[in-house]
Coordinates of C-alpha atoms and ligand atoms in Angstrom, one line a residue:
X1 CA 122.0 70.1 61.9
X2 CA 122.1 74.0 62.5
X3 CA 121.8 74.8 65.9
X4 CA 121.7 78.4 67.4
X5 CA 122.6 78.7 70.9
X6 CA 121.1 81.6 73.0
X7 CA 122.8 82.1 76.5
X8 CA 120.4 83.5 79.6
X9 CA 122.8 84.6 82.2
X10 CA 120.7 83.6 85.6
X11 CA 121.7 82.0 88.7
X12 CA 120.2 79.2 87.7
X13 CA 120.2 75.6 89.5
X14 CA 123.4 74.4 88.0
X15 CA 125.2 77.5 87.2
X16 CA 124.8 81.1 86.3
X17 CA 123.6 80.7 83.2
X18 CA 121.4 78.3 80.8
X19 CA 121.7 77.5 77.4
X20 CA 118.8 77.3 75.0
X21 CA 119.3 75.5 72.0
X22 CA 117.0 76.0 68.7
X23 CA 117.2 74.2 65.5
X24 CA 114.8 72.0 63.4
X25 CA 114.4 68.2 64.4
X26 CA 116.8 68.4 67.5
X27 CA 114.9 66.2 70.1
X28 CA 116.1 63.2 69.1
X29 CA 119.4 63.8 70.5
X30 CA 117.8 65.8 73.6
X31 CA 118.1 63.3 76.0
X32 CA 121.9 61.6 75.0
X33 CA 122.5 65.6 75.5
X34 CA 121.3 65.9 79.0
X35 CA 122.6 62.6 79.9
X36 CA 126.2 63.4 78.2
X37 CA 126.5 67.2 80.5
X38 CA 125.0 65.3 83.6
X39 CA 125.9 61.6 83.4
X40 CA 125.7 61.1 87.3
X41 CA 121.6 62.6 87.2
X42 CA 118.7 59.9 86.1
X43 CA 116.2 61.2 83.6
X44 CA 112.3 61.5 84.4
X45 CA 110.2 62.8 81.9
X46 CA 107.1 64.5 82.4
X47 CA 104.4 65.1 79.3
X48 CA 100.6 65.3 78.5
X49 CA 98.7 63.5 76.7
X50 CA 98.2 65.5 73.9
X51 CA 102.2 65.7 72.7
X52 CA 102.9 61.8 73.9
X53 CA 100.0 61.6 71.5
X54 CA 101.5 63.4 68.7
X55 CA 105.0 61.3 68.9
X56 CA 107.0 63.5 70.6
X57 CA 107.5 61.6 73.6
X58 CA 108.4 58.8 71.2
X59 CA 110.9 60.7 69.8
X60 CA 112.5 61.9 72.9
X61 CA 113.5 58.5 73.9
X62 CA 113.8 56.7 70.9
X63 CA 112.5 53.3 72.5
X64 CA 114.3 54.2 75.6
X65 CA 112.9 53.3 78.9
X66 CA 112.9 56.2 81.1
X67 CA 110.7 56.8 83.8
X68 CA 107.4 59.2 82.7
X69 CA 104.6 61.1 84.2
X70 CA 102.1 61.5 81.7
X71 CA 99.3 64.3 82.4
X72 CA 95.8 63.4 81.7
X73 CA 93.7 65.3 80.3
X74 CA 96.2 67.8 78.5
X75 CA 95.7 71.2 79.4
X76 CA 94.8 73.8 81.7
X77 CA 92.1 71.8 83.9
X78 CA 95.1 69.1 85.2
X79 CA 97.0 72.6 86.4
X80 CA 96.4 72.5 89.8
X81 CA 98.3 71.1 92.9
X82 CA 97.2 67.4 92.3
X83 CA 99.0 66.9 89.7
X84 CA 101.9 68.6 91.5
X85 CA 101.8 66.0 94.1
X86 CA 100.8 62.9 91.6
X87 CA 104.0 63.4 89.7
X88 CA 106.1 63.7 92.8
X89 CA 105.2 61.0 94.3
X90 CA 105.9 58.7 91.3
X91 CA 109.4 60.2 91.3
X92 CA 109.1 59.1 94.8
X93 CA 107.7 55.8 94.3
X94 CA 110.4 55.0 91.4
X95 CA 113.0 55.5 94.2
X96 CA 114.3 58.8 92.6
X97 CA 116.1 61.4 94.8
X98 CA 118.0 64.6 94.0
X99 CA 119.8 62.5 91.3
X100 CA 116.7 63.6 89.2
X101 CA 116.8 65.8 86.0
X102 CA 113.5 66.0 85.0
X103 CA 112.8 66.8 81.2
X104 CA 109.2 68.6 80.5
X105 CA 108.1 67.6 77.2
X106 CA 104.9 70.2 76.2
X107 CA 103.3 73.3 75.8
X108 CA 103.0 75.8 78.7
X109 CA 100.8 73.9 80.9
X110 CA 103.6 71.4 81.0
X111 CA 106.2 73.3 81.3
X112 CA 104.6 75.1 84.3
X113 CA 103.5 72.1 86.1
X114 CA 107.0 69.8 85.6
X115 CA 108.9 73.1 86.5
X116 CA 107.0 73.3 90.1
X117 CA 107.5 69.6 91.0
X118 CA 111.0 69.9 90.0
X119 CA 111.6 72.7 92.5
X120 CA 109.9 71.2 95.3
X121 CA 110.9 67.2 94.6
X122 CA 113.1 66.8 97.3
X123 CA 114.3 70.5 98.1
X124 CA 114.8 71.1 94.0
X125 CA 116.3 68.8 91.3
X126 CA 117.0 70.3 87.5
X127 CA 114.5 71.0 85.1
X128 CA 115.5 70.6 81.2
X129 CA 112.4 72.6 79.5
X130 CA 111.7 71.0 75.8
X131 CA 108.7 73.0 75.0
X132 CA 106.6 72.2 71.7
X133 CA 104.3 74.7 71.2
X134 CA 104.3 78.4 70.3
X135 CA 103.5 79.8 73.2
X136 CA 105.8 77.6 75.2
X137 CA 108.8 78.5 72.5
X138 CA 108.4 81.8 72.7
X139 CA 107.8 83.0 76.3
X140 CA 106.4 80.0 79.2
X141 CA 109.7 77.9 78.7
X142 CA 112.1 80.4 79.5
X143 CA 112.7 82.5 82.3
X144 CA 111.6 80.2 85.2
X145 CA 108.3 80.9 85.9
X146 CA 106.5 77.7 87.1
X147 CA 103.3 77.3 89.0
X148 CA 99.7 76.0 88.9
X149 CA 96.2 77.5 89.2
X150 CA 94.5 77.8 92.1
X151 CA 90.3 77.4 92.1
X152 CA 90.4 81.1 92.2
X153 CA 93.0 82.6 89.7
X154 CA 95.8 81.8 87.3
X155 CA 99.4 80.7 88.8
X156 CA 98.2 81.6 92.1
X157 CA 101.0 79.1 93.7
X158 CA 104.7 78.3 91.9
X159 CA 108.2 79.7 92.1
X160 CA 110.7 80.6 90.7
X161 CA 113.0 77.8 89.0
X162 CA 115.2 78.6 86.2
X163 CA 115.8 75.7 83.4
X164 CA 119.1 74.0 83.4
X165 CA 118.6 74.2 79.8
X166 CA 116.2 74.7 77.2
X167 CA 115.8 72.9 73.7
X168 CA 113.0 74.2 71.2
X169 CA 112.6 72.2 68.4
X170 CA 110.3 73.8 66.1
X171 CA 109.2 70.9 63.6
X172 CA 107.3 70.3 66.7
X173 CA 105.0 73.2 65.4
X174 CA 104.8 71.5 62.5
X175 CA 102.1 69.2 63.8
X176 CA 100.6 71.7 66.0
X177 CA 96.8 72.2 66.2
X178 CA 96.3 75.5 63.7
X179 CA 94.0 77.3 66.8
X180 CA 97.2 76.3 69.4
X181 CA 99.7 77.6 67.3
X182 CA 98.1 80.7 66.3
X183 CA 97.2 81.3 69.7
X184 CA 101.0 81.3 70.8
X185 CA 101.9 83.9 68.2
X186 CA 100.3 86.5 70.5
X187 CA 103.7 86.1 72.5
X188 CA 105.5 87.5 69.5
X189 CA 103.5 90.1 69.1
X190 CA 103.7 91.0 72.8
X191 CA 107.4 90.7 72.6
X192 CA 107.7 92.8 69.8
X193 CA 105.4 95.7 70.9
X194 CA 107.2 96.5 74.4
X195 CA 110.5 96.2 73.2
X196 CA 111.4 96.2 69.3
X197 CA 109.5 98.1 66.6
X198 CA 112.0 96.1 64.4
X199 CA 110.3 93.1 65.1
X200 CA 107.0 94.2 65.4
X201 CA 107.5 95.3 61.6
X202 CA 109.2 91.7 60.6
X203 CA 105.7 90.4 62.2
X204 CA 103.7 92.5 60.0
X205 CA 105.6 91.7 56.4
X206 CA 106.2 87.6 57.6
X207 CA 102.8 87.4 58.9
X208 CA 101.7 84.8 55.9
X209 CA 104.9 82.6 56.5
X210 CA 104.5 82.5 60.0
X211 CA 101.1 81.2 59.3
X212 CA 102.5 79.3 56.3
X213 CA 105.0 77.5 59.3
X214 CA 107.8 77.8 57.4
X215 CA 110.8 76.2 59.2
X216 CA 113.5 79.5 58.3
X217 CA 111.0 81.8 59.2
X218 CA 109.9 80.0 62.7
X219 CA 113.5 79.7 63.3
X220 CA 113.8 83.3 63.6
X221 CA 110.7 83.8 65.1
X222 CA 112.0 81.5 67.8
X223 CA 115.5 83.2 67.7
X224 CA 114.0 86.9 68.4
X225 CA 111.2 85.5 70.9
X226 CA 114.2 84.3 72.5
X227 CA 116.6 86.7 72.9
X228 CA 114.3 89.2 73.7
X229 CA 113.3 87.6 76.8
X230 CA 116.6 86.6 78.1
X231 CA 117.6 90.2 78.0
X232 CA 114.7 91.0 80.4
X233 CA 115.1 88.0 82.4
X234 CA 118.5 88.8 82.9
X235 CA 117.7 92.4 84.4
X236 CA 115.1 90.9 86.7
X237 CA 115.0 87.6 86.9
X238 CA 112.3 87.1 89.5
X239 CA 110.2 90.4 88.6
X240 CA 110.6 92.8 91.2
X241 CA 109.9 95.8 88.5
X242 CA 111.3 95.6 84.7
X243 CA 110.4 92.0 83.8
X244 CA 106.5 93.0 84.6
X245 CA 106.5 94.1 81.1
X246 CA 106.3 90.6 79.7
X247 CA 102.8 90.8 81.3
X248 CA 102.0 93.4 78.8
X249 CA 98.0 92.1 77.5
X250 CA 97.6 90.0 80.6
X251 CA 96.1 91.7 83.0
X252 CA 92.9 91.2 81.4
X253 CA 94.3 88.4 79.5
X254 CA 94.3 86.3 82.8
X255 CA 90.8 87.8 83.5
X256 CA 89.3 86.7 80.8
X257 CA 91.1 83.4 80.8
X258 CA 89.3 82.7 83.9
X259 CA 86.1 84.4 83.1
X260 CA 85.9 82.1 80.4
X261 CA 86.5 78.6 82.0
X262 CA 89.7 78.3 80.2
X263 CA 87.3 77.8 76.7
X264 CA 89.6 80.5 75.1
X265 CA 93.0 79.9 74.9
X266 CA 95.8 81.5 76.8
X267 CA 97.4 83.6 74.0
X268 CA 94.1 84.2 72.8
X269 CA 93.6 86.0 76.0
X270 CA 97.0 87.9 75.7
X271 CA 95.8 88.7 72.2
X272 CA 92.4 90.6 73.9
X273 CA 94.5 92.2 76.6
X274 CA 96.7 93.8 74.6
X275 CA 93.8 95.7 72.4
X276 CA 92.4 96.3 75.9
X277 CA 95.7 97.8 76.6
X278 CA 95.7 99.9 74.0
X279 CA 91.9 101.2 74.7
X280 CA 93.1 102.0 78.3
X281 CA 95.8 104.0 76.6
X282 CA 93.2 105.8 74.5
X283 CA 91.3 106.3 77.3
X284 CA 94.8 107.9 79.6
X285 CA 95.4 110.8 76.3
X286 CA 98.8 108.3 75.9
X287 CA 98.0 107.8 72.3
X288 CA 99.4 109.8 69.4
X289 CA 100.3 107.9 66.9
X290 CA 98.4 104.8 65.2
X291 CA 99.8 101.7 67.5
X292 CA 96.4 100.3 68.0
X293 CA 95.3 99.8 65.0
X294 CA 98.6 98.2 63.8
X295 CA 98.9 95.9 67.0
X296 CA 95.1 95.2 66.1
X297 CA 95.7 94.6 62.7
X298 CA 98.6 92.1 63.4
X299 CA 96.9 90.3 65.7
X300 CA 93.8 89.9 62.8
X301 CA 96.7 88.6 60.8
X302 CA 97.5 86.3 62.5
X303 CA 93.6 85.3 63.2
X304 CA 93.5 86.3 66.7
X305 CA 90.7 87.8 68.7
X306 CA 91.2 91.5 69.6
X307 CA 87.5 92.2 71.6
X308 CA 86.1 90.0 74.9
X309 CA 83.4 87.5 74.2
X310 CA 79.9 89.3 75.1
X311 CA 78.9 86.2 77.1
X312 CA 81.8 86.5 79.1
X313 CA 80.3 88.3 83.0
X314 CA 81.8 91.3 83.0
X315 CA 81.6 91.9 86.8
X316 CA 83.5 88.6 87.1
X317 CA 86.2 90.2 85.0
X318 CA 86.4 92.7 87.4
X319 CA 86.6 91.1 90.0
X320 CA 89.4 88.7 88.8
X321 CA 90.9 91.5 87.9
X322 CA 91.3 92.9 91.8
X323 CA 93.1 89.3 92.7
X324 CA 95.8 89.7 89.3
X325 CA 99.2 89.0 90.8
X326 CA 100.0 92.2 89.6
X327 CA 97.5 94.4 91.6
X328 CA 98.3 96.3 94.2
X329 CA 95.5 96.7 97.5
X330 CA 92.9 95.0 95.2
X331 CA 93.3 97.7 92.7
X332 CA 95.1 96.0 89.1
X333 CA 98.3 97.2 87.4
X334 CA 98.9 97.2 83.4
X335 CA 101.5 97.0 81.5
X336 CA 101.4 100.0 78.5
X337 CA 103.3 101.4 75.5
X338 CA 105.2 104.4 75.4
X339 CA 105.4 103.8 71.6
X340 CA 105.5 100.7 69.6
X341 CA 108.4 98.9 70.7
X342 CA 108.9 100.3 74.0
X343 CA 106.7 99.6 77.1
X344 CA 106.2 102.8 79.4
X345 CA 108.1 103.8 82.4
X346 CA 107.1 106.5 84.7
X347 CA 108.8 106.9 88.1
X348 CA 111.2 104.1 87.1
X349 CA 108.0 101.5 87.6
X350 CA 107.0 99.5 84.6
X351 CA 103.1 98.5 85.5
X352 CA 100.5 101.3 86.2
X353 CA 97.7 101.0 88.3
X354 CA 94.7 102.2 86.5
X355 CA 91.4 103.4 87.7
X356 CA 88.3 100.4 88.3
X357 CA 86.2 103.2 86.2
X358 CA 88.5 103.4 83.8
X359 CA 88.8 99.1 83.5
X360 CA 85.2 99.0 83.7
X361 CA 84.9 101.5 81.1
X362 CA 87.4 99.6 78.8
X363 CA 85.7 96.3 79.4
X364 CA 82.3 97.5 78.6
X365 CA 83.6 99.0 75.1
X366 CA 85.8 95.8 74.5
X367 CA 82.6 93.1 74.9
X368 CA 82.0 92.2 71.3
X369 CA 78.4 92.4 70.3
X370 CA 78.3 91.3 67.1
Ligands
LIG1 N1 105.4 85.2 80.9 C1 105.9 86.3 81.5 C2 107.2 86.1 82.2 O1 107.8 85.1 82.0 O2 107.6 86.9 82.9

């Protein structure tokens, strides 16, 4: 089996670095993996319903007993604190103790919420992250962020916690509902925007494979995604300036994620906030060259919405938009190009706070009408 290994240098749990591992059917030898580097930690596996559903779970233990935590319904309305405390208290229950690796099996939502009990399960035990769809594989599954939603906004409560390691597998993809997995590709596009016009260009002639889910091609996908983030991680691993660029598009991606009840997917979202991005750009004179239409047109590619649903309440928006983590005095920060391929930096800060007339302004042009 081909295997590429991607190192994140981070003081992470177990040492100061993590491996992440990606190849093509590689999760059933996940767990002898984790249990051969760590033979003195018992496995707990935490999953949603969803991906148990689809096999995975199955083929992470092979017929194995091993105790599992398996969040119902999938998705973003079991991301709250409950579930937090649910799943630690069956670790509890099943007499675990800091002897614990526990393995998240799933998308983001997942990998967020099995992250967050693993940090606060006894003062911290290891995470292995094992994420199976795109927008896990590309951006939630590394670089430590875990958290869950609060009633009033998006990963209002969560810390820090790097992975002890990271396996992507991407037949996992394979079987991938087509709205998820297009979804996740916004990621990649974000990726590829703020940091390598390279990429972005790769994006734009392998658009039809990617779609196509052709194994080489997600490989690399999964490869660039991957190193792209480790080297931000890397310079700021718990975003004190640089790494606010891999918010780029979710500033009012998160808006709108809430706005909407969670009906529109996250990288859905991202996919809206990044055209917004690029209107507030417009809006600032920072445009002079033709990076909108081509991030638009990529993100049409890949079937992804680029305008905010019209029933979506716009003064809702707003107001999420004045409790974004990234906002400073109730007035929100964005992420925004210098080009395509580089994010912009002015006084050596990397998110910009933006006037509420010019957001509002941006909003207002972005609701779709048709
Ligand atoms: N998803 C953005 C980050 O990991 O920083």
């Amino acid at each position: 089996m081909n295997v590429q290994t991607i190192q994140v240098n981070v003081p992470a749990v177990e040492k100061d670095a993590y491996p992440i591992a990606i190849g093509e059917g590689i999760i059933p030898e996940v767990l002898s993996d984790v249990r051969s580097k760590r033979p003195k930690l018992r496995a707990f596996v935490v999953t949603d319903a969803a991906v148990a559903g689809a096999g995975h779970l199955h083929t992470l233990l092979g017929g194995e007993k091993v105790g599992t935590f398996v969040i119902e319904p999938a998705g973003e309305a079991s991301k709250h604190i409950g579930t937090v405390t649910a799943i630690v208290e069956t670790m509890e229950k099943a007499g675990l103790g800091r002897d614990t690796v526990v393995l998240a099996l799933g998308g983001g939502t997942v990998g967020d919420i099995a992250g967050f009990a693993a940090a606060i399960f006894k003062r911290g035990v290891p995470v292995v992250q094992i994420p199976t769809t795109t927008v896990a594989q590309a951006d939630s599954a590394i670089g430590g962020k875990t958290g869950v939603d609060s009633l009033i906004s998006k990963n209002a409560y969560g810390v820090f916690w790097h992975p002890a390691a990271v396996y992507i597998d991407v037949r996992t993809l394979t079987t991938l509902d087509e709205r998820q997995y297009r979804a996740g590709l916004a990621e990649s596009v974000k990726h590829a925007a703020i940091l390598d016009a390279e990429y972005f260009e790769w994006l734009e002639t392998h658009a039809e494979t990617i779609l196509k889910r052709d194994m080489q091609v997600l490989g690399r996908l999964a490869s660039m995604n991957c190193t792209i983030k480790a080297s931000v991680v890397e310079e700021d691993p718990t975003e004190k300036n640089k790494r606010r660029i891999l918010n780029y598009g979710h500033t009012i991606g998160h808006a709108v994620e809430s706005a909407s009840g969670y009906e529109l997917l996250h990288g859905e979202c991202v996919a809206i906030g990044m055209a917004a991005a690029g209107q507030i750009e417009t809006e600032l004179g920072l445009v002079g060259d033709n990076r909108l239409e081509r991030i638009e047109s990529l993100l049409k590619g890949l079937g992804l919405p680029t305008r905010i649903p019209a029933d979506l309440p716009s003064a809702r928006l707003i107001d999420l938009l004045r409790t974004d983590k990234k906002a400073m005095a109730g007035r929100p920060r964005f992420v925004l190009l210098e080009r395509l391929g580089m994010a912009l930096c002015r006084d050596g800060q990397w998110a910009h706070e933006v006037s509420e007339d010019t957001v509002r302004k941006v909003v207002k042009q972005m609701l779709d009408k048709q």
